[in-house]
């Protein structure tokens, strides 16, 4: 607590300072001024929390000093030191904003009582100011979020263009768009929507500072994407993007577009930027920067090679030969080598879809709807593992996919550890909104992923990945039924940072899109 004593009588001032420095008030930092003018100079450079001032002083008296404090130090509190004969002036001081007064000669008990009262008032002012600041920050953050939602709906063709609002958001013509992907450090949905929005605002502020622009948006439908609008040339954009990649962890890649003259071209330019990343990004690549001058790959070698193995794969699937199927998928097609051979992410995902299509055609008449849904969930989780660059989880999920469809009888019939499964279920219940995976849970409980997956399926009748997904979807349904949040917010709180993926999974598990389910709930109400 900082205290300023303004008193022109030297010994009176020193006596007050001495009393304040006693043991009970030892945490107070004290400044001294001989008059009001000197006090103002000190306060301008080093504001005090508490100002105790005499009334009658040369140059600037106590009344004028209190008026100045009231106008210029909103979080400070002033008090008066006065003699009995000054009481009319004390009244004037109180009317001008003084909180309390002490009569001369100053006694230690009276001084402590006055300072304690003023200190409590300072803390209340600071608390109110902090609350107002948080409220203002929250309102500003939410307004920014609403802008992000409107912009995201526009670029994803969910809302028609509004040129007035786009210009008011700082988008000027001509403009150049930069699509930047950032990997969130916070746990999705773990600490509520505010923590998510706070991180997004920090990322946006970083981009605004580096690119010197107000027009930066977060794509609420794809949680890793940020769009920057700038007037800079291509070379300067690459330099600035490299600068922020080097200065801050979490940024993954960027795509820089051509200069555009019309605001109506924003959605199509966004799609061009997105396609540039999709076609060119390699698995586990770091801080790659693409632009419109770079050609896309003419051919995806691994994707072409896969076609020749689909026929023998189909034959082995029909014969339920798990060992040979695994060899074709992992070795011949090469999914087990995606990291060391630096595959394009696009071709990995395309191959996954081809494998899924082949397996569905072979087994669609032979396996239950539950197993088919389970297989779909595992395929989706494989793609999510790729996006998280978790090779180990990707390969483990690939193995589980094969076992789910082939229904291998080669697995040993272990006595299932029910205690382990109950612990896993409790852990999932507490952490399902995070990016927990089969491998991370297995590691936590000191078992192999394959053992955990097999044990969980035999005990619960559903694989662990599907169990986690069901928990997320159930939580999302509860949020929708309450009707208090936007669907994009619900996706994040349920553990999905990509709304498009959330929409896909929600529809598979409920039969409705989130929007349709929301409409059904509103009709019921």
mmCIF file of C-alpha atoms in Angstrom, residues 245-412:
data_model
loop_
_atom_site.group_PDB
_atom_site.id
_atom_site.type_symbol
_atom_site.label_atom_id
_atom_site.label_comp_id
_atom_site.label_asym_id
_atom_site.label_seq_id
_atom_site.Cartn_x
_atom_site.Cartn_y
_atom_site.Cartn_z
ATOM 1 C CA UNK A 245 6.136 -19.005 -36.709
ATOM 2 C CA UNK A 246 9.598 -18.474 -35.221
ATOM 3 C CA UNK A 247 8.406 -16.292 -32.341
ATOM 4 C CA UNK A 248 5.459 -18.317 -31.064
ATOM 5 C CA UNK A 249 4.809 -22.038 -30.698
ATOM 6 C CA UNK A 250 1.587 -23.606 -31.917
ATOM 7 C CA UNK A 251 1.427 -22.324 -35.490
ATOM 8 C CA UNK A 252 1.315 -25.192 -37.992
ATOM 9 C CA UNK A 253 1.158 -23.890 -41.558
ATOM 10 C CA UNK A 254 -0.082 -21.019 -43.718
ATOM 11 C CA UNK A 255 -1.503 -20.396 -47.178
ATOM 12 C CA UNK A 256 -1.098 -16.967 -48.816
ATOM 13 C CA UNK A 257 -3.451 -15.923 -51.603
ATOM 14 C CA UNK A 258 -3.504 -13.469 -54.484
ATOM 15 C CA UNK A 259 -4.669 -9.884 -54.069
ATOM 16 C CA UNK A 260 -8.438 -9.585 -54.454
ATOM 17 C CA UNK A 261 -10.502 -6.565 -55.485
ATOM 18 C CA UNK A 262 -14.023 -7.629 -54.493
ATOM 19 C CA UNK A 263 -15.380 -8.531 -51.062
ATOM 20 C CA UNK A 264 -17.696 -11.021 -52.786
ATOM 21 C CA UNK A 265 -14.622 -13.110 -53.642
ATOM 22 C CA UNK A 266 -13.784 -13.840 -49.990
ATOM 23 C CA UNK A 267 -15.546 -17.268 -49.800
ATOM 24 C CA UNK A 268 -14.006 -18.545 -53.047
ATOM 25 C CA UNK A 269 -10.567 -17.276 -52.036
ATOM 26 C CA UNK A 270 -10.917 -19.012 -48.672
ATOM 27 C CA UNK A 271 -11.645 -22.292 -50.482
ATOM 28 C CA UNK A 272 -8.575 -21.757 -52.684
ATOM 29 C CA UNK A 273 -6.374 -21.214 -49.630
ATOM 30 C CA UNK A 274 -7.813 -24.262 -47.901
ATOM 31 C CA UNK A 275 -7.288 -26.462 -50.965
ATOM 32 C CA UNK A 276 -3.694 -25.264 -51.248
ATOM 33 C CA UNK A 277 -3.003 -26.557 -47.735
ATOM 34 C CA UNK A 278 -5.005 -29.765 -48.182
ATOM 35 C CA UNK A 279 -3.189 -30.702 -51.394
ATOM 36 C CA UNK A 280 0.326 -29.764 -50.285
ATOM 37 C CA UNK A 281 0.709 -30.340 -46.555
ATOM 38 C CA UNK A 282 2.768 -33.365 -45.564
ATOM 39 C CA UNK A 283 2.233 -35.492 -42.500
ATOM 40 C CA UNK A 284 4.040 -34.042 -39.466
ATOM 41 C CA UNK A 285 5.382 -31.083 -41.438
ATOM 42 C CA UNK A 286 6.285 -28.007 -39.389
ATOM 43 C CA UNK A 287 5.666 -24.332 -40.211
ATOM 44 C CA UNK A 288 5.186 -24.791 -43.952
ATOM 45 C CA UNK A 289 4.134 -21.702 -45.918
ATOM 46 C CA UNK A 290 2.314 -22.131 -49.234
ATOM 47 C CA UNK A 291 1.247 -19.482 -51.742
ATOM 48 C CA UNK A 292 -0.656 -19.225 -55.009
ATOM 49 C CA UNK A 293 2.534 -19.235 -57.127
ATOM 50 C CA UNK A 294 3.497 -22.765 -56.061
ATOM 51 C CA UNK A 295 2.182 -25.651 -58.213
ATOM 52 C CA UNK A 296 0.237 -28.486 -56.585
ATOM 53 C CA UNK A 297 1.586 -32.064 -56.805
ATOM 54 C CA UNK A 298 0.832 -33.590 -60.213
ATOM 55 C CA UNK A 299 0.461 -37.058 -58.762
ATOM 56 C CA UNK A 300 0.163 -38.720 -55.362
ATOM 57 C CA UNK A 301 2.372 -41.786 -55.766
ATOM 58 C CA UNK A 302 1.121 -43.736 -52.753
ATOM 59 C CA UNK A 303 -2.490 -43.153 -53.737
ATOM 60 C CA UNK A 304 -1.816 -44.527 -57.225
ATOM 61 C CA UNK A 305 0.025 -47.540 -55.820
ATOM 62 C CA UNK A 306 -2.855 -48.326 -53.467
ATOM 63 C CA UNK A 307 -5.198 -49.123 -56.357
ATOM 64 C CA UNK A 308 -3.195 -52.212 -57.337
ATOM 65 C CA UNK A 309 -3.546 -53.681 -53.833
ATOM 66 C CA UNK A 310 -7.309 -53.225 -53.383
ATOM 67 C CA UNK A 311 -8.212 -56.424 -55.273
ATOM 68 C CA UNK A 312 -5.861 -58.721 -53.285
ATOM 69 C CA UNK A 313 -6.967 -56.886 -50.125
ATOM 70 C CA UNK A 314 -10.602 -57.662 -50.894
ATOM 71 C CA UNK A 315 -9.728 -61.334 -51.386
ATOM 72 C CA UNK A 316 -7.957 -61.568 -48.018
ATOM 73 C CA UNK A 317 -10.787 -59.704 -46.282
ATOM 74 C CA UNK A 318 -13.302 -62.208 -47.631
ATOM 75 C CA UNK A 319 -11.179 -65.071 -46.304
ATOM 76 C CA UNK A 320 -10.891 -63.337 -42.878
ATOM 77 C CA UNK A 321 -7.095 -63.575 -43.013
ATOM 78 C CA UNK A 322 -6.199 -60.869 -40.480
ATOM 79 C CA UNK A 323 -2.454 -61.434 -40.697
ATOM 80 C CA UNK A 324 -2.348 -61.048 -44.478
ATOM 81 C CA UNK A 325 -4.763 -58.096 -44.457
ATOM 82 C CA UNK A 326 -2.553 -56.351 -41.918
ATOM 83 C CA UNK A 327 0.514 -56.976 -44.092
ATOM 84 C CA UNK A 328 -1.150 -55.547 -47.212
ATOM 85 C CA UNK A 329 -2.426 -52.434 -45.417
ATOM 86 C CA UNK A 330 0.657 -51.660 -43.348
ATOM 87 C CA UNK A 331 3.499 -52.894 -45.578
ATOM 88 C CA UNK A 332 2.379 -53.043 -49.217
ATOM 89 C CA UNK A 333 0.016 -50.056 -49.221
ATOM 90 C CA UNK A 334 2.338 -48.561 -46.632
ATOM 91 C CA UNK A 335 0.209 -46.979 -43.898
ATOM 92 C CA UNK A 336 2.808 -48.123 -41.394
ATOM 93 C CA UNK A 337 5.420 -45.909 -43.080
ATOM 94 C CA UNK A 338 3.595 -42.590 -43.441
ATOM 95 C CA UNK A 339 5.937 -40.776 -41.064
ATOM 96 C CA UNK A 340 9.354 -41.909 -42.279
ATOM 97 C CA UNK A 341 8.358 -41.668 -45.964
ATOM 98 C CA UNK A 342 6.954 -38.129 -45.554
ATOM 99 C CA UNK A 343 3.552 -38.802 -47.129
ATOM 100 C CA UNK A 344 1.139 -36.090 -48.161
ATOM 101 C CA UNK A 345 -1.661 -35.888 -45.604
ATOM 102 C CA UNK A 346 -4.196 -35.736 -48.440
ATOM 103 C CA UNK A 347 -3.160 -39.118 -49.853
ATOM 104 C CA UNK A 348 -3.214 -40.751 -46.410
ATOM 105 C CA UNK A 349 -6.806 -39.620 -45.859
ATOM 106 C CA UNK A 350 -7.837 -40.651 -49.373
ATOM 107 C CA UNK A 351 -6.357 -44.115 -48.833
ATOM 108 C CA UNK A 352 -8.243 -44.418 -45.538
ATOM 109 C CA UNK A 353 -11.489 -43.673 -47.376
ATOM 110 C CA UNK A 354 -10.686 -46.284 -50.046
ATOM 111 C CA UNK A 355 -9.962 -48.892 -47.378
ATOM 112 C CA UNK A 356 -13.189 -48.024 -45.607
ATOM 113 C CA UNK A 357 -15.177 -48.322 -48.824
ATOM 114 C CA UNK A 358 -13.573 -51.693 -49.621
ATOM 115 C CA UNK A 359 -14.266 -53.103 -46.148
ATOM 116 C CA UNK A 360 -17.870 -51.904 -46.122
ATOM 117 C CA UNK A 361 -18.516 -53.568 -49.495
ATOM 118 C CA UNK A 362 -17.069 -56.856 -48.238
ATOM 119 C CA UNK A 363 -18.732 -56.946 -44.815
ATOM 120 C CA UNK A 364 -21.938 -54.927 -45.119
ATOM 121 C CA UNK A 365 -24.086 -58.083 -45.093
ATOM 122 C CA UNK A 366 -22.104 -59.961 -42.468
ATOM 123 C CA UNK A 367 -21.650 -57.570 -39.554
ATOM 124 C CA UNK A 368 -24.168 -55.846 -37.312
ATOM 125 C CA UNK A 369 -25.188 -52.204 -37.552
ATOM 126 C CA UNK A 370 -23.458 -51.648 -34.200
ATOM 127 C CA UNK A 371 -20.156 -52.999 -35.532
ATOM 128 C CA UNK A 372 -20.563 -50.950 -38.709
ATOM 129 C CA UNK A 373 -21.067 -47.790 -36.632
ATOM 130 C CA UNK A 374 -18.120 -48.785 -34.486
ATOM 131 C CA UNK A 375 -15.965 -49.185 -37.588
ATOM 132 C CA UNK A 376 -17.043 -45.766 -38.874
ATOM 133 C CA UNK A 377 -16.108 -44.238 -35.527
ATOM 134 C CA UNK A 378 -12.668 -45.851 -35.640
ATOM 135 C CA UNK A 379 -12.045 -44.614 -39.187
ATOM 136 C CA UNK A 380 -12.991 -41.080 -38.091
ATOM 137 C CA UNK A 381 -10.670 -41.378 -35.105
ATOM 138 C CA UNK A 382 -7.851 -42.421 -37.431
ATOM 139 C CA UNK A 383 -8.256 -39.148 -39.327
ATOM 140 C CA UNK A 384 -8.366 -37.200 -36.076
ATOM 141 C CA UNK A 385 -5.153 -38.923 -34.945
ATOM 142 C CA UNK A 386 -3.541 -37.831 -38.221
ATOM 143 C CA UNK A 387 -4.601 -34.234 -37.611
ATOM 144 C CA UNK A 388 -3.078 -34.439 -34.124
ATOM 145 C CA UNK A 389 0.078 -35.977 -35.652
ATOM 146 C CA UNK A 390 -0.170 -38.960 -33.304
ATOM 147 C CA UNK A 391 1.352 -41.755 -35.398
ATOM 148 C CA UNK A 392 1.208 -44.330 -32.623
ATOM 149 C CA UNK A 393 -2.493 -43.795 -32.053
ATOM 150 C CA UNK A 394 -3.151 -43.835 -35.803
ATOM 151 C CA UNK A 395 -1.503 -47.249 -36.213
ATOM 152 C CA UNK A 396 -3.256 -48.684 -33.154
ATOM 153 C CA UNK A 397 -6.617 -47.497 -34.456
ATOM 154 C CA UNK A 398 -5.858 -49.004 -37.864
ATOM 155 C CA UNK A 399 -5.289 -52.345 -36.134
ATOM 156 C CA UNK A 400 -8.566 -52.007 -34.229
ATOM 157 C CA UNK A 401 -10.418 -51.227 -37.464
ATOM 158 C CA UNK A 402 -9.183 -54.437 -39.064
ATOM 159 C CA UNK A 403 -10.147 -56.492 -36.017
ATOM 160 C CA UNK A 404 -13.584 -54.871 -35.815
ATOM 161 C CA UNK A 405 -14.471 -55.760 -39.398
ATOM 162 C CA UNK A 406 -12.771 -59.139 -39.614
ATOM 163 C CA UNK A 407 -14.064 -60.335 -36.229
ATOM 164 C CA UNK A 408 -10.900 -62.334 -35.659
ATOM 165 C CA UNK A 409 -11.124 -65.358 -33.389
ATOM 166 C CA UNK A 410 -7.372 -65.420 -32.898
ATOM 167 C CA UNK A 411 -7.544 -63.239 -29.779
ATOM 168 C CA UNK A 412 -7.021 -65.126 -26.502
#
